[in-house]
Coordinates of C-alpha atoms in Angstrom, one line a residue:
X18 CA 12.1 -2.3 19.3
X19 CA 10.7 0.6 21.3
X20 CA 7.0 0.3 22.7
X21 CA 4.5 1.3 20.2
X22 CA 2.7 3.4 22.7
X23 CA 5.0 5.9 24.6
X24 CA 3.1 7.2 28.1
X25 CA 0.8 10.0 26.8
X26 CA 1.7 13.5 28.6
X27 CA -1.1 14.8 31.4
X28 CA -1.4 18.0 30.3
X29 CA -2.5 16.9 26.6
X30 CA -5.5 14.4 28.0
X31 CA -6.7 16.9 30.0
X32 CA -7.2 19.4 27.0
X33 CA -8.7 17.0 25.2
X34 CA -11.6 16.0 27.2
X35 CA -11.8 19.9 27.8
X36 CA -12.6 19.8 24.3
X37 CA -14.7 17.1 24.1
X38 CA -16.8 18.2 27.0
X39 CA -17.2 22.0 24.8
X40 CA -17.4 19.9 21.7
X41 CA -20.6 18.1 23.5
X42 CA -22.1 21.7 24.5
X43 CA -22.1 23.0 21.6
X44 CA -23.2 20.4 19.6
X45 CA -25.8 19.7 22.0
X46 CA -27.1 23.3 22.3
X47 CA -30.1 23.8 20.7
X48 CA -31.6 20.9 21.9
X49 CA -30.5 21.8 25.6
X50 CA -32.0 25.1 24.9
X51 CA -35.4 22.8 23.7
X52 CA -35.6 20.9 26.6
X53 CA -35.2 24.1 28.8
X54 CA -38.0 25.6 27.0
X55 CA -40.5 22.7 27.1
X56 CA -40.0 22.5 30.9
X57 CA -40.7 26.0 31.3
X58 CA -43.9 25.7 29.0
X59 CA -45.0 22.9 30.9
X60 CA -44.5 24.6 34.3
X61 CA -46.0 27.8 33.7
X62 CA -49.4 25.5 32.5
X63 CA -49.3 24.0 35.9
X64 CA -48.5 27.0 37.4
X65 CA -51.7 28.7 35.9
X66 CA -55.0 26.6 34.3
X67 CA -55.3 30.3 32.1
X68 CA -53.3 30.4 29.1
X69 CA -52.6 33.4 27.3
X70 CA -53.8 32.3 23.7
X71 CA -50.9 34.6 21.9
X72 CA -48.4 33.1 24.5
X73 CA -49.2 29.7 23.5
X74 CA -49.2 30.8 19.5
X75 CA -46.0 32.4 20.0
X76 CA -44.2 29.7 22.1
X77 CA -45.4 26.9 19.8
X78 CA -44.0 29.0 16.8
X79 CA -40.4 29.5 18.6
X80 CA -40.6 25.8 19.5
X81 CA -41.2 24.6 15.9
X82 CA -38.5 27.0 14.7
X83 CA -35.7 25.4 17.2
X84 CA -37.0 22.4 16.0
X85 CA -36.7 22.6 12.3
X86 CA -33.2 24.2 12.6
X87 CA -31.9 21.4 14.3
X88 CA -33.4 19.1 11.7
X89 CA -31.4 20.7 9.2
X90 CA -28.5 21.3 10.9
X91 CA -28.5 17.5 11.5
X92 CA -25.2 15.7 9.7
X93 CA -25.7 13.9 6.3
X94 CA -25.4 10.1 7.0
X95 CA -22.9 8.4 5.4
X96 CA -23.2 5.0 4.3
X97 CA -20.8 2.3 2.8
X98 CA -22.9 0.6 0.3
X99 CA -20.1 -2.2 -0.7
X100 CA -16.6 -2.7 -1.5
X101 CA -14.8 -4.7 -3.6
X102 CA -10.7 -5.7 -3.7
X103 CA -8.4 -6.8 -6.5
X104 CA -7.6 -10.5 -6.5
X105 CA -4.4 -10.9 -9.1
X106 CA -4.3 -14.3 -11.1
X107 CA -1.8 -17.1 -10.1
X108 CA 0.3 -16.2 -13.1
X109 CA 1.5 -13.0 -10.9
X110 CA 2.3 -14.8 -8.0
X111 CA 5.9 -14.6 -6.4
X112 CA 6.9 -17.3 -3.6
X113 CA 10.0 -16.5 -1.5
X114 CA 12.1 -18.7 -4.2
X115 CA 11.3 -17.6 -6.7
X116 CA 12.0 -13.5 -5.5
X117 CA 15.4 -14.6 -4.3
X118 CA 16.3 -16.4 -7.3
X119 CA 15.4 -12.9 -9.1
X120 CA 17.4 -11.1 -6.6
X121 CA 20.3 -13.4 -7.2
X122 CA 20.5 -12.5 -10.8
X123 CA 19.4 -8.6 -10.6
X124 CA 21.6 -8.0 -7.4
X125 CA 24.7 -10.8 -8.9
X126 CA 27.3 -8.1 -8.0
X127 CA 25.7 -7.1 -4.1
X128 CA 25.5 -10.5 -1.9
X129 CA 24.6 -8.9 0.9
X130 CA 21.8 -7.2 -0.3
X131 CA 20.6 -10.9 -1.8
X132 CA 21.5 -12.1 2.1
X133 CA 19.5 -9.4 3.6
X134 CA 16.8 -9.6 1.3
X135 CA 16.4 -13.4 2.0
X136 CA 16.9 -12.9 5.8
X137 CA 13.9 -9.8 6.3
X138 CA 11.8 -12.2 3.7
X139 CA 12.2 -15.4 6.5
X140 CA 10.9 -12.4 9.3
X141 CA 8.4 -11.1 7.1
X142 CA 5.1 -13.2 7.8
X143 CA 4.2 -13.4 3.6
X144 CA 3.5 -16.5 2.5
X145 CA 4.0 -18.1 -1.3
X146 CA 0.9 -17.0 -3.0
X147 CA 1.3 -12.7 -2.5
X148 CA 2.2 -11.0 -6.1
X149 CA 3.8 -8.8 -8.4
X150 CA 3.6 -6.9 -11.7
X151 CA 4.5 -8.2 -14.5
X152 CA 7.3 -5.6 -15.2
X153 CA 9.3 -7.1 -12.2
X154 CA 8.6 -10.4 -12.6
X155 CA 10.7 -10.0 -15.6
X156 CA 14.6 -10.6 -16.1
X157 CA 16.0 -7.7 -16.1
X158 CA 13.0 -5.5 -15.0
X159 CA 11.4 -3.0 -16.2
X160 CA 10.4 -0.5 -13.9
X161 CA 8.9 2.1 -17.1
X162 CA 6.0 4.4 -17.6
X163 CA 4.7 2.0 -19.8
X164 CA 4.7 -1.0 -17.4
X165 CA 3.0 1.0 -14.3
X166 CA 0.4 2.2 -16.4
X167 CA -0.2 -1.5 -17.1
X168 CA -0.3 -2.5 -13.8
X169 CA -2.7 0.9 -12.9
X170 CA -5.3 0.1 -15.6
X171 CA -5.1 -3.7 -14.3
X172 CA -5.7 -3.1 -10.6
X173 CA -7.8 -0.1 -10.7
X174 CA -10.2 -1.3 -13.5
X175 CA -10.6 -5.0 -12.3
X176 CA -11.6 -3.1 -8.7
X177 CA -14.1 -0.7 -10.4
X178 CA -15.7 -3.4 -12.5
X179 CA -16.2 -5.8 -9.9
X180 CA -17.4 -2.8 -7.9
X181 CA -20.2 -1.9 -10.4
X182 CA -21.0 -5.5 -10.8
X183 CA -21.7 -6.2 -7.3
X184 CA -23.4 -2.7 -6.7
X185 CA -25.8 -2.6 -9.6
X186 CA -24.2 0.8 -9.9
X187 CA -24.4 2.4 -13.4
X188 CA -21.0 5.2 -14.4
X189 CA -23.5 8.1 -14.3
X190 CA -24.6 7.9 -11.2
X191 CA -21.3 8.3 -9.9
X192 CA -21.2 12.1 -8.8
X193 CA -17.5 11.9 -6.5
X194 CA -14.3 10.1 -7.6
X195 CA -11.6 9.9 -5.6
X196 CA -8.2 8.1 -6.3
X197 CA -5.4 7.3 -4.0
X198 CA -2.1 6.1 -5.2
X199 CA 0.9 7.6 -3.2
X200 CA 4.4 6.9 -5.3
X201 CA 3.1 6.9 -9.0
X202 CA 1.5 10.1 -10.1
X203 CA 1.2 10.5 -14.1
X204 CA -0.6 13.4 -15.9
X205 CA -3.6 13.1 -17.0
X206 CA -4.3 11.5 -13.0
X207 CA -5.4 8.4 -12.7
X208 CA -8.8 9.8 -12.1
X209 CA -9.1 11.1 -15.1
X210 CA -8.1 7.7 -16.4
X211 CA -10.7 6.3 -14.7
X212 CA -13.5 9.2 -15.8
X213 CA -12.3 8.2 -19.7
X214 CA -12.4 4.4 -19.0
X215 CA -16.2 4.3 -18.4
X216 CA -17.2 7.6 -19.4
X217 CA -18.1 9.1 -16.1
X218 CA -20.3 12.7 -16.1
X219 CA -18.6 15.9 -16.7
X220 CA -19.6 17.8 -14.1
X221 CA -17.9 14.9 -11.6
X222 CA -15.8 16.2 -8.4
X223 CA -12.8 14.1 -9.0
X224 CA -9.9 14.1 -6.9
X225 CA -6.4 12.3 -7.4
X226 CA -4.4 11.8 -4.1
X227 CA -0.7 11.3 -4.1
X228 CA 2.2 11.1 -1.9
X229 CA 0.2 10.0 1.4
X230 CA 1.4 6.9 2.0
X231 CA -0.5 3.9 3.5
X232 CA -3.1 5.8 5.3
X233 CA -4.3 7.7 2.1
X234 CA -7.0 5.4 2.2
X235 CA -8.9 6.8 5.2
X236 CA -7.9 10.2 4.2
X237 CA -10.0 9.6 0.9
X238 CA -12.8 8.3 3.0
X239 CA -12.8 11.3 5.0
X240 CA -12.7 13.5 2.0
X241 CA -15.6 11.5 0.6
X242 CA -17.9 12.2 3.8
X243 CA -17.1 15.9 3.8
X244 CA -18.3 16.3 0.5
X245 CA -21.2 14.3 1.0
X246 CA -22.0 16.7 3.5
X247 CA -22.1 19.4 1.1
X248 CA -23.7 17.4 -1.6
X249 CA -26.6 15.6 -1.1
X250 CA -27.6 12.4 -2.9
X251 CA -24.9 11.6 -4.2
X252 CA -22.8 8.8 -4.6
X253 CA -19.0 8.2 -4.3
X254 CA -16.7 6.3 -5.1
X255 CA -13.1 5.8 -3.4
X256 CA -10.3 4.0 -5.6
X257 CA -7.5 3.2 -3.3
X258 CA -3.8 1.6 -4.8
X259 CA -0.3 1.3 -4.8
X260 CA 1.7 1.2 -8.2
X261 CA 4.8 -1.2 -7.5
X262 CA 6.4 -1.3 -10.9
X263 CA 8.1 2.1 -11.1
X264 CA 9.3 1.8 -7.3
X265 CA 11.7 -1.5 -7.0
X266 CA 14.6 -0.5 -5.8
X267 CA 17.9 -2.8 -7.3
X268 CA 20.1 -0.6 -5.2
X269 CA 22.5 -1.8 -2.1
X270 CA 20.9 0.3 0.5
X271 CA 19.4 -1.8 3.5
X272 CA 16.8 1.0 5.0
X273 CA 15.2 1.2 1.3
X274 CA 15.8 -3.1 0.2
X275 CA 12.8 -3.9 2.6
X276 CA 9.9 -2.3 0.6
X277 CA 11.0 -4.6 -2.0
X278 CA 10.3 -7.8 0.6
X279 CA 6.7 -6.0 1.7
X280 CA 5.0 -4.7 -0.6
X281 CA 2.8 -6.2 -3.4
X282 CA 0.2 -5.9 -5.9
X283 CA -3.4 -4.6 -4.5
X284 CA -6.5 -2.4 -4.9
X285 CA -9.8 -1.8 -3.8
X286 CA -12.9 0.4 -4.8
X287 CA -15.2 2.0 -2.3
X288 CA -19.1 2.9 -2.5
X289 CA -20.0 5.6 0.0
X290 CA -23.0 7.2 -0.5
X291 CA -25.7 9.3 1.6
X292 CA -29.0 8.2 -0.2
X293 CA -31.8 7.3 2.2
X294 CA -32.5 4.6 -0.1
X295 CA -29.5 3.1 0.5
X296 CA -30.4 2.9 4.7
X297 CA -31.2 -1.0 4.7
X298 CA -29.3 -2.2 1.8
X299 CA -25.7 -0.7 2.7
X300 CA -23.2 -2.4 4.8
X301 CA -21.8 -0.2 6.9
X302 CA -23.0 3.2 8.6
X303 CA -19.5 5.8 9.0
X304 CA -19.0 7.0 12.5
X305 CA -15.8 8.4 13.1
X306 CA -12.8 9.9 11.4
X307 CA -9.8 10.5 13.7
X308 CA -6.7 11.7 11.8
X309 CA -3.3 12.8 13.4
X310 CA -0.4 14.4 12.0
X311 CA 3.2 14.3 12.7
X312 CA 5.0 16.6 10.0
X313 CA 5.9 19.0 11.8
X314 CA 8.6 17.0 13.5
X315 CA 11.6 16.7 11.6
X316 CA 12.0 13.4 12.0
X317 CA 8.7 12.3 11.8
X318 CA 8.6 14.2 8.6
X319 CA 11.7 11.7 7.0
X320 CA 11.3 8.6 8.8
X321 CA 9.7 7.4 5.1
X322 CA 11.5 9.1 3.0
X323 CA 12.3 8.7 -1.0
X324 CA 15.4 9.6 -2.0
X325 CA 18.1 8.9 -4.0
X326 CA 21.1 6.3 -3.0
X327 CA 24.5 7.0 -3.8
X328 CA 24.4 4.9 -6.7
X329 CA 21.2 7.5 -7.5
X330 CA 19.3 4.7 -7.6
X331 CA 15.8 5.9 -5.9
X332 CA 13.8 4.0 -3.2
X333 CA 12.1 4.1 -0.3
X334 CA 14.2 5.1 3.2
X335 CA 12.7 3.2 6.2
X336 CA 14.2 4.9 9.0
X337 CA 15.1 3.0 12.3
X338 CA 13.1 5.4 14.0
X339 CA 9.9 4.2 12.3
X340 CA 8.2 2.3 15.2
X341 CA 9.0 4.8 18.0
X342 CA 7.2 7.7 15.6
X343 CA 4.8 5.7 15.0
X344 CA 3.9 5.3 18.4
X345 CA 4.0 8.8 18.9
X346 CA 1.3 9.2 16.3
X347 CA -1.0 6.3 17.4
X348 CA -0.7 7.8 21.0
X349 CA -2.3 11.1 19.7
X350 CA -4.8 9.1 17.6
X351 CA -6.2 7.0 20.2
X352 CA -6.6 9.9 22.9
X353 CA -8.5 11.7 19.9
X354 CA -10.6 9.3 19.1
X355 CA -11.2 7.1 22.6
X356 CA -13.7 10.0 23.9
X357 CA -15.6 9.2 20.9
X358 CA -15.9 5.7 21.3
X359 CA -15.3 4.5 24.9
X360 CA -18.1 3.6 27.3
X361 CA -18.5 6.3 30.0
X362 CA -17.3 3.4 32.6
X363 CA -13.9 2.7 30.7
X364 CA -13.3 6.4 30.5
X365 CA -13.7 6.9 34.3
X366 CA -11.5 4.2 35.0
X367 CA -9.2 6.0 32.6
X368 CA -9.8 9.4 34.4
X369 CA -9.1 8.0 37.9
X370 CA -6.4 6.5 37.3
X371 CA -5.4 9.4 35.3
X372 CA -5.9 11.5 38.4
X373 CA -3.7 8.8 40.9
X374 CA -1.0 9.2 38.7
X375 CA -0.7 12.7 39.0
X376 CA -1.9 13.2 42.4
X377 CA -0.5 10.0 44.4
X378 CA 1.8 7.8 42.8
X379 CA 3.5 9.4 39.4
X380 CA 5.5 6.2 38.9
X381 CA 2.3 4.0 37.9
X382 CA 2.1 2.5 35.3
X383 CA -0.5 4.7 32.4
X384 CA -3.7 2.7 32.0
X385 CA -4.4 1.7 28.8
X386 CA -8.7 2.2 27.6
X387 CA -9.8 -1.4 27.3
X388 CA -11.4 -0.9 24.0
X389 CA -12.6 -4.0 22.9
X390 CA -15.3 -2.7 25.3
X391 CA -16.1 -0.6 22.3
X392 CA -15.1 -2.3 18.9
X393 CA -16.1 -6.0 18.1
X394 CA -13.6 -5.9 14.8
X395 CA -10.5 -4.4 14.6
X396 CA -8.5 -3.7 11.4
X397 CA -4.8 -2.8 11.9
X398 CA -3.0 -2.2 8.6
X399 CA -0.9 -4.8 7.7
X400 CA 2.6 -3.1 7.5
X401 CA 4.7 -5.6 8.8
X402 CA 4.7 -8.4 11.2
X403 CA 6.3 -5.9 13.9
X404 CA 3.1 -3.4 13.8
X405 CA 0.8 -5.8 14.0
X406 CA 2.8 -7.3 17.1
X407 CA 3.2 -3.9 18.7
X408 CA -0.3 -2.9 18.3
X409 CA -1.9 -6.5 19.3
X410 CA 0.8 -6.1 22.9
X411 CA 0.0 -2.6 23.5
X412 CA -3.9 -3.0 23.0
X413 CA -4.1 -6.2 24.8
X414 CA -5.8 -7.5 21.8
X415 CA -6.3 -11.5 21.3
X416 CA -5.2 -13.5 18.4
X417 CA -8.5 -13.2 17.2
X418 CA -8.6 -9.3 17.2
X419 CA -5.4 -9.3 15.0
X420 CA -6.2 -12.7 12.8
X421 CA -7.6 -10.6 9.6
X422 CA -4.6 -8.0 9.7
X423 CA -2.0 -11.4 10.2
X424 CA -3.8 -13.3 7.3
X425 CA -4.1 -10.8 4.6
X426 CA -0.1 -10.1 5.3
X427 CA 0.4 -13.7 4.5
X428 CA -1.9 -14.2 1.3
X429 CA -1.5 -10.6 0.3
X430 CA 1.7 -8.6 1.7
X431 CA 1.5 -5.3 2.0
X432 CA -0.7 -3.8 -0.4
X433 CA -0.4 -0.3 1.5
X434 CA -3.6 1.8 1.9
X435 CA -6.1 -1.0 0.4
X436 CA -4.7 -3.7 3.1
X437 CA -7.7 -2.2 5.3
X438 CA -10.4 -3.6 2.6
X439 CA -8.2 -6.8 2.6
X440 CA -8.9 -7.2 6.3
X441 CA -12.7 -6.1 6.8
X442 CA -13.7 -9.0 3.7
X443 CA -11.5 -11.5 5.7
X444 CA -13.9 -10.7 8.6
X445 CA -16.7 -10.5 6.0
X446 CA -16.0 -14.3 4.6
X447 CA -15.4 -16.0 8.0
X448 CA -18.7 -14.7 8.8
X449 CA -17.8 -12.9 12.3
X450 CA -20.1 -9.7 10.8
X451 CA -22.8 -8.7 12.9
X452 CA -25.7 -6.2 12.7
X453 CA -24.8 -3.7 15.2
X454 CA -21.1 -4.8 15.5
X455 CA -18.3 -1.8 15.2
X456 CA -14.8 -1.6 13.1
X457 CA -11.9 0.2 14.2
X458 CA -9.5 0.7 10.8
X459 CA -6.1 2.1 11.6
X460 CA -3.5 2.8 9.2
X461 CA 0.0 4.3 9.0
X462 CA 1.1 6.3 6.7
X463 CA 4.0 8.9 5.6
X464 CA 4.5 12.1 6.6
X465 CA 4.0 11.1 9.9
X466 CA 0.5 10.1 10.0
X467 CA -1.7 7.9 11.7
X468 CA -5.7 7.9 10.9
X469 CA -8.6 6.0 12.1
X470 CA -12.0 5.1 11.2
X471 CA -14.5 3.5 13.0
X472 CA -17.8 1.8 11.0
X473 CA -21.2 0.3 12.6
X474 CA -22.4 -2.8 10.8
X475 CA -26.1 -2.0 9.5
X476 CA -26.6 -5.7 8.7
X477 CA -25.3 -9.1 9.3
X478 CA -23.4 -10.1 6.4
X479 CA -23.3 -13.9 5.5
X480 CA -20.1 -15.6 4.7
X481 CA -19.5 -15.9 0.8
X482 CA -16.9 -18.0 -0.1
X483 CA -16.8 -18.2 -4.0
X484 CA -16.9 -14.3 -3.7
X485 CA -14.2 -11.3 -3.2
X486 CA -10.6 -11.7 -2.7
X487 CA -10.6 -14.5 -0.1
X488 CA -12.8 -16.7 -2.5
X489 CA -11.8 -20.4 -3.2
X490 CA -8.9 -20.0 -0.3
X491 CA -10.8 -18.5 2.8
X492 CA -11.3 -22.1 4.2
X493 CA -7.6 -22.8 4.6
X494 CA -7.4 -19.8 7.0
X495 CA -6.1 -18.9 9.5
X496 CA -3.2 -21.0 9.9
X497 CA -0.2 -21.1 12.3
X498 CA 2.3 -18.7 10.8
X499 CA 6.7 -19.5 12.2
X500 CA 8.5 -16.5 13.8
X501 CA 11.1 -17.8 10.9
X502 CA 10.8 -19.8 7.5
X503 CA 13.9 -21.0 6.0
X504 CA 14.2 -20.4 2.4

């Protein structure tokens, strides 16, 4: 497998912290032109113990207009009041036996498909309690309409009810709905499914996402904050899923088999809101956004691809390519977003040697930001076991760092852009939550994208067992998980 992090080109770190250091100026202007003016106020006072009465009335005025406009032009803060995930009942859950057994009789005429199946499913890092919708639980199954709208209105309404339980929220005070779900896209939306479920306000900004992949997630958030900026006191709320039912794939193709060994059921819904009321009650204070792009390289653009086989049976192409683009992306990402959050000491050491490499001895090896300098928690998406390996090596993260990703992959599999929520509760139950501590969520999505968002903890949270989607289980974790388990 290629390295996750391919050696970032010179010319493109140097035009980003050219940017960063204009991006500073000019965000730092008025009150550089504030500071100016005071000194010269207070100077010409010293200078002379006579003050011109109009030149005092006029240079207070100025000063008090500089003043209020940066007031106003100050950002809306946006704050992550709670969260809550889907937890499926036991009835849904899958073990490895029980999904081969399936595949056996589904797949009676392809044994190599059951063998491969069976072999990636040994690799995988899933354990026996992850889940699946009822319609492919069933012999034969039945990926329908009907079915995925079944397992919508299960996952999306169980995460908005626990949501408004746990928030005190009431339906009409919910101003901005967005919803996320990449391959299952009926009209009406499934935001306007959840608008007639609980009878939201009609002059709602409601968005429905599709077609984004994994990372959709953080794309919502940052959708959410941009319109908080534009609308204030409101509240929002960010739905984020993944339909399986109409996407198992009972084909023969290898590339598009392994979705069927990853993915499973999961949801979450999101409070963000920029009330000042919420300041000491919410959980989290949003930083950053960092989101990078990859589409315009062709083979970024199809290395997740759905298609049809030849059998026209549709599915989900994993190209072999995958890890390298995604390295690519996460390259751009982090040089984006490490100006941002980087202590000024780590990002000398990163200039210096930076400028060795260029100046003295090319052949060195690029220095990689040290950034749990920056970040107490990190929260890598849990794709795979091979991106959370990758991305634990090439950060030089601990075991620790990468226990929530590796733990919600076992009890939960891949429940694409809500594994993020997954992760940060994990963190949340274990009780590792910190006033002042900082999250780094990455995710991985298609197209080629990779996005990041980083949070500040606005209060400690205490460990709640009997609550959220770790409840009644959180105690058993983490546990040792083989390279291999024979089925």
């Amino acid at each position: 497998m290629p390295p996750i992090l391919p050696e970032p080109s010179n010319s493109s770190i140097k035009l980003k912290y050219v940017k960063l250091g204009y991006q500073y100026l000019a965000n730092h202007f008025i009150t550089l032109i504030l500071i100016l003016l005071t000194l010269s106020i207070m100077l010409g006072l010293w200078r002379s113990l006579h003050v011109d009465p109009i030149y005092l009335l006029c240079t207070s005025l100025l000063v008090i207009l500089f003043a209020t406009v940066q007031f106003m032009s100050k950002t809306q803060t946006v704050y992550l009041v709670d969260y809550a995930c889907y937890k499926p009942p036991t009835k849904c859950r899958v073990p490895s036996s029980v999904f081969i057994e399936h595949s056996r009789i589904i797949l009676k005429d392809k044994p190599r498909s059951i063998e491969f199946q069976a072999r990636m499913l040994e690799r995988s890092g899933l354990g026996e309690e992850t889940c699946l919708p009822r319609a492919i639980r069933c012999l034969p199954p039945k990926p329908n309409m009907e079915e995925a709208r079944v397992e919508a209105e299960l996952v999306i309404f169980s995460s908005m009810d626990s949501l408004l339980e746990k928030t005190g929220l009431k339906p009409k005070d919910i101003n901005i709905l967005i919803v996320n779900c990449s391959l299952f896209c009926p009209t009406p939306s499934l935001s306007a499914m959840v608008i007639n479920k609980y009878k939201l306000r009609q002059d709602i900004k409601s968005f429905n996402l599709s077609g984004m992949g994994c990372s959709a997630g953080l794309i919502s958030i940052n959708l959410a904050r941009d319109l908080l900026q534009v609308y204030p006191n409101s509240n929002a709320v960010v739905v984020s899923t993944e339909i399986i039912t109409p996407n198992y794939y009972q084909g023969s193709e290898k590339a598009m088999l392994l979705p069927n060994c990853l993915f499973r059921m999961g949801g979450a819904a999101i409070l963000l809101s920029n009330h000042r009321s919420y300041r000491s009650r919410a959980k989290y204070r949003l930083l950053h956004v960092v989101r990078t792009h990859k589409g315009a390289d062709n083979k970024a653009y199809r290395c997740v691809y759905q298609e049809q086989d030849k059998e026209e049976k549709v599915g989900i192409n994993l190209s072999k390519d995958l890890m390298a683009i995604a390295g690519e992306a996460l390259k751009s990402n982090i040089i984006s977003i490490a100006p941002l959050v980087l202590p000024t000491s780590e990002q000398l050491i990163f200039l210096v040697m930076l400028i060795g490499r260029k100046f003295f001895n090319p052949r060195c090896k690029p220095y990689i930001p040290d950034f749990k300098q920056a970040v107490e928690h990190f929260c890598i998406h849990a794709g795979g076991r091979a991106v959370i390996d990758e991305l634990q090596k090439n950060l030089q993260l601990t075991a620790e760092h990468v226990e929530a990703s590796r733990m919600t992959l076992h009890r939960f599999g891949n429940t694409s852009s809500s594994s993020l929520w997954y992760e940060l509760s994990y963190i949340e139950s274990k009780g590792r939550m910190r006033k002042g501590d900082k999250v780094w969520q990455i995710a991985f999505g298609s197209g080629f994208k990779c996005n990041s968002a980083v949070w500040k903890c606005n209060r400690s949270i205490e460990s709640r067992v009997d609550d959220g989607p770790w409840a009644n289980c959180i105690d058993r974790y983490p546990i040792h998980i083989p390279q291999v388990v024979k089925l």
